[in-house]
Amino acid sequence: METIKGKNILLVGGTGGIGSRLAKLLAGSGATVFITGRNREKLAEAGTLAGIGTERQLILDITDAKAITETVTRVQEYGGIDILINAAGIGIIKPMDKLSMEEFSQTIQVNLMGSFLLVKAVLPGMKEAGKGLVIHIPGVLGKVPMAGAAAYAASKYGLVGMMQSIREELKRTEIRITNLFLGGVDSPFWDGIDLRVQRDKMVVAEEAAKAIWFLCQQPPSGVVSEMVLQPFNHQAI
Ligand SMILES: NC(=O)c1ccc[n+]([C@@H]2O[C@H](COP(=O)([O-])OP(=O)(O)OC[C@H]3O[C@@H](n4cnc5c(N)ncnc54)[C@H](OP(=O)(O)O)[C@@H]3O)[C@@H](O)[C@H]2O)c1
């Protein structure tokens, strides 16, 4: 395993169920972690939990292109970004007769356009350094369809296609692209989703975070292009 001690990691969505636990693991391994979220109180809570100071707790809404550029520039002042982890995302799961155009658009804006803007902002620095690692979490709904997931799956399939294409562009560099396909993880993500699922049978958020922590420590001689981590079965019968 490659040490992450001293590496600069930008963790977008560091206030989430997975992100907040990941922040603690990464900081605990000696990485210099910058976390983002939209809410100052949630950021402070995640920062305190992980031992990340206020100067590295950054307010960011990833639907705001200008704010993304400013955030990336600010982190780069600390000596470049070694790893970008995008753990931000929203889940609107509704059948077509209930799904509005606004909800579809919002899902694409956050999950797909936000990811695009983040990658676009960090790539020049990584290209200059000749290396880097970008981790996204499309989830299994970026690979297989599900009833009610028209908006969410569109955003996550799009994310996968986008990152696979970018990977082709970067073939001659040492910039590595990893897509993590998680199944149901018990986190606040599910709080607003009206679906018959058994949260106690989902992957525990801490374990999902450990998978990403592991991905960050892969030696540069190889790349984990994909990882799949799913619960056995969390669909209610
Ligand atoms: N949980 C699952 O079952 C599961 C399965 C597969 C894939 N995933 C993916 O894994 C990622 C993390 O999920 P999670 O379970 O940790 O979800 P979560 O607990 O709901 O956390 C979501 C995170 O996304 C951030 N976020 C939402 N909208 C944002 C925006 N417009 N700009 C910036 N940040 C925004 C939230 O920040 P605020 O604090 O500002 O709200 C929060 O940090 C998501 O991409 C999700 O699609 C989750």
PDB file of C-alpha atoms and ligand atoms in Angstrom:
ATOM      1  CA  MET A   1       0.000   0.000   0.000  1.00  0.00           C
ATOM      2  CA  GLU A   2       1.131   3.541  -0.754  1.00  0.00           C
ATOM      3  CA  THR A   3       1.101   5.954   2.181  1.00  0.00           C
ATOM      4  CA  ILE A   4      -1.204   8.966   1.980  1.00  0.00           C
ATOM      5  CA  LYS A   5       0.736  10.784   4.688  1.00  0.00           C
ATOM      6  CA  GLY A   6       1.309  14.380   3.606  1.00  0.00           C
ATOM      7  CA  LYS A   7      -0.855  14.065   0.481  1.00  0.00           C
ATOM      8  CA  ASN A   8      -3.303  16.852  -0.315  1.00  0.00           C
ATOM      9  CA  ILE A   9      -6.800  15.448  -0.664  1.00  0.00           C
ATOM     10  CA  LEU A  10      -9.848  17.459  -1.709  1.00  0.00           C
ATOM     11  CA  LEU A  11     -12.886  15.612  -0.380  1.00  0.00           C
ATOM     12  CA  VAL A  12     -16.057  17.112  -1.840  1.00  0.00           C
ATOM     13  CA  GLY A  13     -19.136  16.131   0.148  1.00  0.00           C
ATOM     14  CA  GLY A  14     -17.105  15.753   3.330  1.00  0.00           C
ATOM     15  CA  THR A  15     -20.232  16.394   5.395  1.00  0.00           C
ATOM     16  CA  GLY A  16     -22.138  13.368   4.092  1.00  0.00           C
ATOM     17  CA  GLY A  17     -22.686   9.979   5.665  1.00  0.00           C
ATOM     18  CA  ILE A  18     -19.814   8.446   3.709  1.00  0.00           C
ATOM     19  CA  GLY A  19     -17.745  11.624   3.323  1.00  0.00           C
ATOM     20  CA  SER A  20     -17.615  12.547   7.016  1.00  0.00           C
ATOM     21  CA  ARG A  21     -16.373   9.090   7.993  1.00  0.00           C
ATOM     22  CA  LEU A  22     -13.881   9.106   5.150  1.00  0.00           C
ATOM     23  CA  ALA A  23     -12.521  12.500   6.234  1.00  0.00           C
ATOM     24  CA  LYS A  24     -11.688  11.040   9.638  1.00  0.00           C
ATOM     25  CA  LEU A  25      -9.950   7.982   8.145  1.00  0.00           C
ATOM     26  CA  LEU A  26      -7.877  10.048   5.708  1.00  0.00           C
ATOM     27  CA  ALA A  27      -6.869  12.666   8.259  1.00  0.00           C
ATOM     28  CA  GLY A  28      -6.078   9.880  10.733  1.00  0.00           C
ATOM     29  CA  SER A  29      -3.609   8.476   8.181  1.00  0.00           C
ATOM     30  CA  GLY A  30      -1.750  11.764   8.002  1.00  0.00           C
ATOM     31  CA  ALA A  31      -3.205  13.198   4.779  1.00  0.00           C
ATOM     32  CA  THR A  32      -3.856  16.939   4.501  1.00  0.00           C
ATOM     33  CA  VAL A  33      -7.595  16.808   3.940  1.00  0.00           C
ATOM     34  CA  PHE A  34      -9.813  19.643   2.687  1.00  0.00           C
ATOM     35  CA  ILE A  35     -13.506  18.980   3.150  1.00  0.00           C
ATOM     36  CA  THR A  36     -16.411  20.722   1.502  1.00  0.00           C
ATOM     37  CA  GLY A  37     -20.109  21.028   2.219  1.00  0.00           C
ATOM     38  CA  ARG A  38     -22.804  23.660   1.852  1.00  0.00           C
ATOM     39  CA  ASN A  39     -23.619  24.127   5.512  1.00  0.00           C
ATOM     40  CA  ARG A  40     -21.182  25.765   7.937  1.00  0.00           C
ATOM     41  CA  GLU A  41     -22.471  23.872  11.013  1.00  0.00           C
ATOM     42  CA  LYS A  42     -22.311  20.456   9.323  1.00  0.00           C
ATOM     43  CA  LEU A  43     -18.815  21.299   8.078  1.00  0.00           C
ATOM     44  CA  ALA A  44     -17.669  22.241  11.565  1.00  0.00           C
ATOM     45  CA  GLU A  45     -19.127  19.003  12.928  1.00  0.00           C
ATOM     46  CA  ALA A  46     -17.370  16.865  10.286  1.00  0.00           C
ATOM     47  CA  GLY A  47     -14.164  18.874  10.717  1.00  0.00           C
ATOM     48  CA  THR A  48     -14.161  18.405  14.492  1.00  0.00           C
ATOM     49  CA  LEU A  49     -14.824  14.668  14.107  1.00  0.00           C
ATOM     50  CA  ALA A  50     -11.890  14.342  11.703  1.00  0.00           C
ATOM     51  CA  GLY A  51      -9.535  16.826  13.385  1.00  0.00           C
ATOM     52  CA  ILE A  52      -9.587  19.089  10.316  1.00  0.00           C
ATOM     53  CA  GLY A  53      -9.135  22.804  11.121  1.00  0.00           C
ATOM     54  CA  THR A  54     -11.498  25.562   9.965  1.00  0.00           C
ATOM     55  CA  GLU A  55      -9.025  26.727   7.278  1.00  0.00           C
ATOM     56  CA  ARG A  56      -9.562  23.377   5.551  1.00  0.00           C
ATOM     57  CA  GLN A  57     -13.362  23.342   5.930  1.00  0.00           C
ATOM     58  CA  LEU A  58     -14.635  24.900   2.728  1.00  0.00           C
ATOM     59  CA  ILE A  59     -18.161  25.957   1.858  1.00  0.00           C
ATOM     60  CA  LEU A  60     -18.970  24.755  -1.653  1.00  0.00           C
ATOM     61  CA  ASP A  61     -22.089  24.138  -3.699  1.00  0.00           C
ATOM     62  CA  ILE A  62     -21.029  22.112  -6.729  1.00  0.00           C
ATOM     63  CA  THR A  63     -23.750  23.620  -8.895  1.00  0.00           C
ATOM     64  CA  ASP A  64     -21.746  26.871  -8.711  1.00  0.00           C
ATOM     65  CA  ALA A  65     -18.994  26.728 -11.353  1.00  0.00           C
ATOM     66  CA  LYS A  66     -17.222  29.869 -10.105  1.00  0.00           C
ATOM     67  CA  ALA A  67     -17.146  28.587  -6.522  1.00  0.00           C
ATOM     68  CA  ILE A  68     -15.611  25.298  -7.706  1.00  0.00           C
ATOM     69  CA  THR A  69     -12.784  27.152  -9.484  1.00  0.00           C
ATOM     70  CA  GLU A  70     -12.167  29.306  -6.388  1.00  0.00           C
ATOM     71  CA  THR A  71     -12.135  26.285  -4.071  1.00  0.00           C
ATOM     72  CA  VAL A  72      -9.721  24.313  -6.257  1.00  0.00           C
ATOM     73  CA  THR A  73      -7.434  27.360  -6.580  1.00  0.00           C
ATOM     74  CA  ARG A  74      -7.432  27.803  -2.822  1.00  0.00           C
ATOM     75  CA  VAL A  75      -6.525  24.150  -2.166  1.00  0.00           C
ATOM     76  CA  GLN A  76      -3.834  24.249  -4.851  1.00  0.00           C
ATOM     77  CA  GLU A  77      -2.117  27.029  -2.897  1.00  0.00           C
ATOM     78  CA  TYR A  78      -1.172  24.328  -0.383  1.00  0.00           C
ATOM     79  CA  GLY A  79       0.960  22.598  -3.036  1.00  0.00           C
ATOM     80  CA  GLY A  80      -1.422  20.973  -5.492  1.00  0.00           C
ATOM     81  CA  ILE A  81      -4.156  18.362  -5.263  1.00  0.00           C
ATOM     82  CA  ASP A  82      -2.954  14.764  -5.172  1.00  0.00           C
ATOM     83  CA  ILE A  83      -6.384  13.198  -4.835  1.00  0.00           C
ATOM     84  CA  LEU A  84      -9.886  14.438  -5.634  1.00  0.00           C
ATOM     85  CA  ILE A  85     -12.712  12.458  -4.081  1.00  0.00           C
ATOM     86  CA  ASN A  86     -16.233  13.438  -5.038  1.00  0.00           C
ATOM     87  CA  ALA A  87     -18.553  12.107  -2.348  1.00  0.00           C
ATOM     88  CA  ALA A  88     -21.280  14.692  -3.027  1.00  0.00           C
ATOM     89  CA  GLY A  89     -24.536  13.711  -4.618  1.00  0.00           C
ATOM     90  CA  ILE A  90     -28.309  13.675  -4.329  1.00  0.00           C
ATOM     91  CA  GLY A  91     -30.815  10.884  -4.822  1.00  0.00           C
ATOM     92  CA  ILE A  92     -34.272  11.627  -6.191  1.00  0.00           C
ATOM     93  CA  ILE A  93     -35.972   8.274  -6.709  1.00  0.00           C
ATOM     94  CA  LYS A  94     -39.461   8.635  -8.197  1.00  0.00           C
ATOM     95  CA  PRO A  95     -41.450   6.994 -10.999  1.00  0.00           C
ATOM     96  CA  MET A  96     -41.890   8.996 -14.192  1.00  0.00           C
ATOM     97  CA  ASP A  97     -45.443  10.115 -13.367  1.00  0.00           C
ATOM     98  CA  LYS A  98     -44.163  11.810 -10.181  1.00  0.00           C
ATOM     99  CA  LEU A  99     -40.726  12.987 -11.400  1.00  0.00           C
ATOM    100  CA  SER A 100     -40.727  16.651 -12.415  1.00  0.00           C
ATOM    101  CA  MET A 101     -38.507  18.313 -14.996  1.00  0.00           C
ATOM    102  CA  GLU A 102     -36.983  20.403 -12.182  1.00  0.00           C
ATOM    103  CA  GLU A 103     -36.067  17.287 -10.186  1.00  0.00           C
ATOM    104  CA  PHE A 104     -34.524  15.632 -13.240  1.00  0.00           C
ATOM    105  CA  SER A 105     -32.541  18.760 -14.006  1.00  0.00           C
ATOM    106  CA  GLN A 106     -31.399  19.227 -10.392  1.00  0.00           C
ATOM    107  CA  THR A 107     -30.138  15.628 -10.279  1.00  0.00           C
ATOM    108  CA  ILE A 108     -28.136  16.129 -13.467  1.00  0.00           C
ATOM    109  CA  GLN A 109     -26.799  19.475 -12.228  1.00  0.00           C
ATOM    110  CA  VAL A 110     -25.456  18.062  -8.964  1.00  0.00           C
ATOM    111  CA  ASN A 111     -24.446  14.502  -9.844  1.00  0.00           C
ATOM    112  CA  LEU A 112     -23.225  14.971 -13.403  1.00  0.00           C
ATOM    113  CA  MET A 113     -22.517  18.632 -14.121  1.00  0.00           C
ATOM    114  CA  GLY A 114     -20.999  19.132 -10.648  1.00  0.00           C
ATOM    115  CA  SER A 115     -18.672  16.174 -11.252  1.00  0.00           C
ATOM    116  CA  PHE A 116     -17.734  17.541 -14.672  1.00  0.00           C
ATOM    117  CA  LEU A 117     -16.884  20.964 -13.219  1.00  0.00           C
ATOM    118  CA  LEU A 118     -14.799  19.449 -10.433  1.00  0.00           C
ATOM    119  CA  VAL A 119     -12.773  17.288 -12.803  1.00  0.00           C
ATOM    120  CA  LYS A 120     -12.348  20.167 -15.237  1.00  0.00           C
ATOM    121  CA  ALA A 121     -11.003  22.330 -12.409  1.00  0.00           C
ATOM    122  CA  VAL A 122      -8.484  19.822 -10.990  1.00  0.00           C
ATOM    123  CA  LEU A 123      -7.173  18.290 -14.226  1.00  0.00           C
ATOM    124  CA  PRO A 124      -4.825  21.123 -15.313  1.00  0.00           C
ATOM    125  CA  GLY A 125      -2.952  20.939 -11.987  1.00  0.00           C
ATOM    126  CA  MET A 126      -2.776  17.161 -12.115  1.00  0.00           C
ATOM    127  CA  LYS A 127      -1.552  17.282 -15.722  1.00  0.00           C
ATOM    128  CA  GLU A 128       1.156  19.719 -14.730  1.00  0.00           C
ATOM    129  CA  ALA A 129       2.198  17.412 -11.887  1.00  0.00           C
ATOM    130  CA  GLY A 130       1.943  14.444 -14.265  1.00  0.00           C
ATOM    131  CA  LYS A 131      -0.045  12.442 -11.716  1.00  0.00           C
ATOM    132  CA  GLY A 132      -3.148  12.337  -9.587  1.00  0.00           C
ATOM    133  CA  LEU A 133      -6.129  10.260  -8.565  1.00  0.00           C
ATOM    134  CA  VAL A 134      -9.811  11.054  -9.106  1.00  0.00           C
ATOM    135  CA  ILE A 135     -12.438   8.972  -7.313  1.00  0.00           C
ATOM    136  CA  HIS A 136     -16.177   9.181  -7.980  1.00  0.00           C
ATOM    137  CA  ILE A 137     -19.045   7.177  -6.514  1.00  0.00           C
ATOM    138  CA  PRO A 138     -21.498   6.400  -9.311  1.00  0.00           C
ATOM    139  CA  GLY A 139     -22.997   3.565  -7.294  1.00  0.00           C
ATOM    140  CA  VAL A 140     -24.522   0.471  -8.839  1.00  0.00           C
ATOM    141  CA  LEU A 141     -27.228   2.647 -10.399  1.00  0.00           C
ATOM    142  CA  GLY A 142     -24.473   3.835 -12.722  1.00  0.00           C
ATOM    143  CA  LYS A 143     -24.241   0.266 -13.987  1.00  0.00           C
ATOM    144  CA  VAL A 144     -27.668  -1.347 -13.686  1.00  0.00           C
ATOM    145  CA  PRO A 145     -31.123   0.212 -13.965  1.00  0.00           C
ATOM    146  CA  MET A 146     -33.821   0.311 -11.279  1.00  0.00           C
ATOM    147  CA  ALA A 147     -37.500   1.252 -11.442  1.00  0.00           C
ATOM    148  CA  GLY A 148     -37.905   4.837 -10.230  1.00  0.00           C
ATOM    149  CA  ALA A 149     -34.289   5.762 -10.920  1.00  0.00           C
ATOM    150  CA  ALA A 150     -34.697   7.558 -14.274  1.00  0.00           C
ATOM    151  CA  ALA A 151     -33.118  10.786 -13.007  1.00  0.00           C
ATOM    152  CA  TYR A 152     -30.551   9.273 -10.670  1.00  0.00           C
ATOM    153  CA  ALA A 153     -29.422   6.539 -13.100  1.00  0.00           C
ATOM    154  CA  ALA A 154     -29.228   9.081 -15.948  1.00  0.00           C
ATOM    155  CA  SER A 155     -26.865  11.186 -13.849  1.00  0.00           C
ATOM    156  CA  LYS A 156     -24.747   8.241 -12.709  1.00  0.00           C
ATOM    157  CA  TYR A 157     -24.584   6.422 -16.077  1.00  0.00           C
ATOM    158  CA  GLY A 158     -23.567   9.792 -17.499  1.00  0.00           C
ATOM    159  CA  LEU A 159     -20.879  10.127 -14.838  1.00  0.00           C
ATOM    160  CA  VAL A 160     -19.492   6.687 -15.693  1.00  0.00           C
ATOM    161  CA  GLY A 161     -19.431   7.405 -19.436  1.00  0.00           C
ATOM    162  CA  MET A 162     -17.809  10.772 -18.827  1.00  0.00           C
ATOM    163  CA  MET A 163     -15.091   9.397 -16.549  1.00  0.00           C
ATOM    164  CA  GLN A 164     -14.379   6.430 -18.814  1.00  0.00           C
ATOM    165  CA  SER A 165     -13.915   8.821 -21.736  1.00  0.00           C
ATOM    166  CA  ILE A 166     -11.666  11.109 -19.685  1.00  0.00           C
ATOM    167  CA  ARG A 167      -9.647   8.035 -18.710  1.00  0.00           C
ATOM    168  CA  GLU A 168      -9.002   7.389 -22.413  1.00  0.00           C
ATOM    169  CA  GLU A 169      -7.803  10.980 -22.791  1.00  0.00           C
ATOM    170  CA  LEU A 170      -5.379  10.557 -19.907  1.00  0.00           C
ATOM    171  CA  LYS A 171      -3.952   7.222 -20.996  1.00  0.00           C
ATOM    172  CA  ARG A 172      -0.440   8.569 -21.432  1.00  0.00           C
ATOM    173  CA  THR A 173      -0.352  10.273 -18.040  1.00  0.00           C
ATOM    174  CA  GLU A 174      -0.205   8.871 -14.531  1.00  0.00           C
ATOM    175  CA  ILE A 175      -3.550  10.384 -13.608  1.00  0.00           C
ATOM    176  CA  ARG A 176      -5.739   7.558 -12.367  1.00  0.00           C
ATOM    177  CA  ILE A 177      -9.510   7.411 -12.528  1.00  0.00           C
ATOM    178  CA  THR A 178     -11.506   5.204 -10.149  1.00  0.00           C
ATOM    179  CA  ASN A 179     -15.258   4.643 -10.181  1.00  0.00           C
ATOM    180  CA  LEU A 180     -16.710   3.119  -7.038  1.00  0.00           C
ATOM    181  CA  PHE A 181     -19.980   1.255  -7.535  1.00  0.00           C
ATOM    182  CA  LEU A 182     -21.635   1.123  -4.138  1.00  0.00           C
ATOM    183  CA  GLY A 183     -24.904  -0.623  -3.449  1.00  0.00           C
ATOM    184  CA  GLY A 184     -27.156   0.664  -0.659  1.00  0.00           C
ATOM    185  CA  VAL A 185     -25.173   2.357   2.107  1.00  0.00           C
ATOM    186  CA  ASP A 186     -26.978   3.369   5.282  1.00  0.00           C
ATOM    187  CA  SER A 187     -26.570   7.147   5.315  1.00  0.00           C
ATOM    188  CA  PRO A 188     -28.737  10.316   5.349  1.00  0.00           C
ATOM    189  CA  PHE A 189     -28.919   9.832   1.558  1.00  0.00           C
ATOM    190  CA  TRP A 190     -31.935   7.593   2.195  1.00  0.00           C
ATOM    191  CA  ASP A 191     -33.765   9.947   4.578  1.00  0.00           C
ATOM    192  CA  GLY A 192     -35.838  11.559   1.836  1.00  0.00           C
ATOM    193  CA  ILE A 193     -36.286   8.506  -0.395  1.00  0.00           C
ATOM    194  CA  ASP A 194     -39.680   6.844  -0.369  1.00  0.00           C
ATOM    195  CA  LEU A 195     -38.728   3.239  -1.144  1.00  0.00           C
ATOM    196  CA  ARG A 196     -39.207  -0.012   0.734  1.00  0.00           C
ATOM    197  CA  VAL A 197     -35.641  -0.754   1.786  1.00  0.00           C
ATOM    198  CA  GLN A 198     -34.109  -2.262   4.904  1.00  0.00           C
ATOM    199  CA  ARG A 199     -31.482   0.184   6.075  1.00  0.00           C
ATOM    200  CA  ASP A 200     -30.179  -2.202   8.708  1.00  0.00           C
ATOM    201  CA  LYS A 201     -29.199  -4.570   5.888  1.00  0.00           C
ATOM    202  CA  MET A 202     -27.265  -1.948   3.927  1.00  0.00           C
ATOM    203  CA  VAL A 203     -23.500  -1.489   3.849  1.00  0.00           C
ATOM    204  CA  VAL A 204     -22.440   0.461   6.937  1.00  0.00           C
ATOM    205  CA  ALA A 205     -21.228   3.991   5.972  1.00  0.00           C
ATOM    206  CA  GLU A 206     -17.933   3.468   7.821  1.00  0.00           C
ATOM    207  CA  GLU A 207     -17.216   0.384   5.662  1.00  0.00           C
ATOM    208  CA  ALA A 208     -17.967   2.275   2.442  1.00  0.00           C
ATOM    209  CA  ALA A 209     -15.561   4.977   3.664  1.00  0.00           C
ATOM    210  CA  LYS A 210     -12.894   2.335   4.357  1.00  0.00           C
ATOM    211  CA  ALA A 211     -13.181   1.111   0.746  1.00  0.00           C
ATOM    212  CA  ILE A 212     -12.362   4.639  -0.503  1.00  0.00           C
ATOM    213  CA  TRP A 213      -9.561   4.997   2.053  1.00  0.00           C
ATOM    214  CA  PHE A 214      -8.142   1.732   0.642  1.00  0.00           C
ATOM    215  CA  LEU A 215      -8.455   3.029  -2.952  1.00  0.00           C
ATOM    216  CA  CYS A 216      -6.425   6.115  -2.007  1.00  0.00           C
ATOM    217  CA  GLN A 217      -3.543   3.910  -0.954  1.00  0.00           C
ATOM    218  CA  GLN A 218      -3.077   1.907  -4.160  1.00  0.00           C
ATOM    219  CA  PRO A 219       0.497   2.058  -5.449  1.00  0.00           C
ATOM    220  CA  PRO A 220       0.873   4.135  -8.646  1.00  0.00           C
ATOM    221  CA  SER A 221       2.146   1.119 -10.626  1.00  0.00           C
ATOM    222  CA  GLY A 222      -1.481   0.090 -11.132  1.00  0.00           C
ATOM    223  CA  VAL A 223      -4.955   1.542 -11.071  1.00  0.00           C
ATOM    224  CA  VAL A 224      -8.192   0.229  -9.639  1.00  0.00           C
ATOM    225  CA  SER A 225     -10.493   1.384 -12.421  1.00  0.00           C
ATOM    226  CA  GLU A 226     -13.608   0.041 -10.735  1.00  0.00           C
ATOM    227  CA  MET A 227     -14.671  -1.345  -7.414  1.00  0.00           C
ATOM    228  CA  VAL A 228     -18.090  -2.809  -6.566  1.00  0.00           C
ATOM    229  CA  LEU A 229     -19.257  -3.009  -2.952  1.00  0.00           C
ATOM    230  CA  GLN A 230     -22.835  -4.101  -2.310  1.00  0.00           C
ATOM    231  CA  PRO A 231     -24.953  -5.354   0.549  1.00  0.00           C
ATOM    232  CA  PHE A 232     -26.294  -8.891   0.166  1.00  0.00           C
ATOM    233  CA  ASN A 233     -29.883  -7.699  -0.093  1.00  0.00           C
ATOM    234  CA  HIS A 234     -31.576  -4.621   1.282  1.00  0.00           C
ATOM    235  CA  GLN A 235     -34.739  -4.622  -0.836  1.00  0.00           C
ATOM    236  CA  ALA A 236     -37.734  -5.236   1.384  1.00  0.00           C
ATOM    237  CA  ILE A 237     -39.774  -8.286   0.367  1.00  0.00           C
TER     238      ILE A 237
HETATM  239  N1  LIG B   1     -25.849   5.952   0.308  1.00  0.00           N
HETATM  240  C1  LIG B   1     -25.955   5.111  -0.708  1.00  0.00           C
HETATM  241  O1  LIG B   1     -26.684   4.095  -0.647  1.00  0.00           O
HETATM  242  C2  LIG B   1     -25.170   5.329  -1.971  1.00  0.00           C
HETATM  243  C3  LIG B   1     -25.084   4.265  -2.900  1.00  0.00           C
HETATM  244  C4  LIG B   1     -24.378   4.478  -4.082  1.00  0.00           C
HETATM  245  C5  LIG B   1     -23.780   5.693  -4.334  1.00  0.00           C
HETATM  246  N2  LIG B   1     -23.890   6.700  -3.426  1.00  0.00           N
HETATM  247  C6  LIG B   1     -23.253   7.974  -3.744  1.00  0.00           C
HETATM  248  O2  LIG B   1     -22.270   8.244  -2.768  1.00  0.00           O
HETATM  249  C7  LIG B   1     -22.149   9.678  -2.587  1.00  0.00           C
HETATM  250  C8  LIG B   1     -22.237  10.014  -1.104  1.00  0.00           C
HETATM  251  O3  LIG B   1     -23.493   9.548  -0.613  1.00  0.00           O
HETATM  252  P1  LIG B   1     -23.884   9.570   0.941  1.00  0.00           P
HETATM  253  O4  LIG B   1     -24.566   8.287   1.201  1.00  0.00           O
HETATM  254  O5  LIG B   1     -22.743   9.963   1.793  1.00  0.00           O
HETATM  255  O6  LIG B   1     -24.973  10.726   0.905  1.00  0.00           O
HETATM  256  P2  LIG B   1     -25.355  11.855   2.004  1.00  0.00           P
HETATM  257  O7  LIG B   1     -25.111  11.361   3.374  1.00  0.00           O
HETATM  258  O8  LIG B   1     -26.726  12.302   1.622  1.00  0.00           O
HETATM  259  O9  LIG B   1     -24.300  13.022   1.691  1.00  0.00           O
HETATM  260  C9  LIG B   1     -24.396  13.749   0.515  1.00  0.00           C
HETATM  261  C10 LIG B   1     -23.256  14.740   0.420  1.00  0.00           C
HETATM  262  O10 LIG B   1     -23.412  15.463  -0.806  1.00  0.00           O
HETATM  263  C11 LIG B   1     -23.337  16.848  -0.525  1.00  0.00           C
HETATM  264  N3  LIG B   1     -24.109  17.611  -1.497  1.00  0.00           N
HETATM  265  C12 LIG B   1     -25.385  17.426  -1.903  1.00  0.00           C
HETATM  266  N4  LIG B   1     -25.728  18.358  -2.795  1.00  0.00           N
HETATM  267  C13 LIG B   1     -24.635  19.147  -2.966  1.00  0.00           C
HETATM  268  C14 LIG B   1     -24.353  20.303  -3.750  1.00  0.00           C
HETATM  269  N5  LIG B   1     -25.266  20.858  -4.563  1.00  0.00           N
HETATM  270  N6  LIG B   1     -23.119  20.858  -3.660  1.00  0.00           N
HETATM  271  C15 LIG B   1     -22.186  20.334  -2.845  1.00  0.00           C
HETATM  272  N7  LIG B   1     -22.383  19.262  -2.066  1.00  0.00           N
HETATM  273  C16 LIG B   1     -23.602  18.676  -2.134  1.00  0.00           C
HETATM  274  C17 LIG B   1     -23.897  16.986   0.893  1.00  0.00           C
HETATM  275  O11 LIG B   1     -23.453  18.185   1.444  1.00  0.00           O
HETATM  276  P3  LIG B   1     -24.371  19.117   2.412  1.00  0.00           P
HETATM  277  O12 LIG B   1     -23.840  18.856   3.790  1.00  0.00           O
HETATM  278  O13 LIG B   1     -24.074  20.479   1.931  1.00  0.00           O
HETATM  279  O14 LIG B   1     -25.803  18.703   2.232  1.00  0.00           O
HETATM  280  C18 LIG B   1     -23.237  15.762   1.535  1.00  0.00           C
HETATM  281  O15 LIG B   1     -21.917  16.061   1.907  1.00  0.00           O
HETATM  282  C19 LIG B   1     -23.219  10.305  -3.482  1.00  0.00           C
HETATM  283  O16 LIG B   1     -22.655  10.657  -4.724  1.00  0.00           O
HETATM  284  C20 LIG B   1     -24.209   9.155  -3.709  1.00  0.00           C
HETATM  285  O17 LIG B   1     -24.883   9.291  -4.938  1.00  0.00           O
HETATM  286  C21 LIG B   1     -24.548   6.550  -2.239  1.00  0.00           C
END
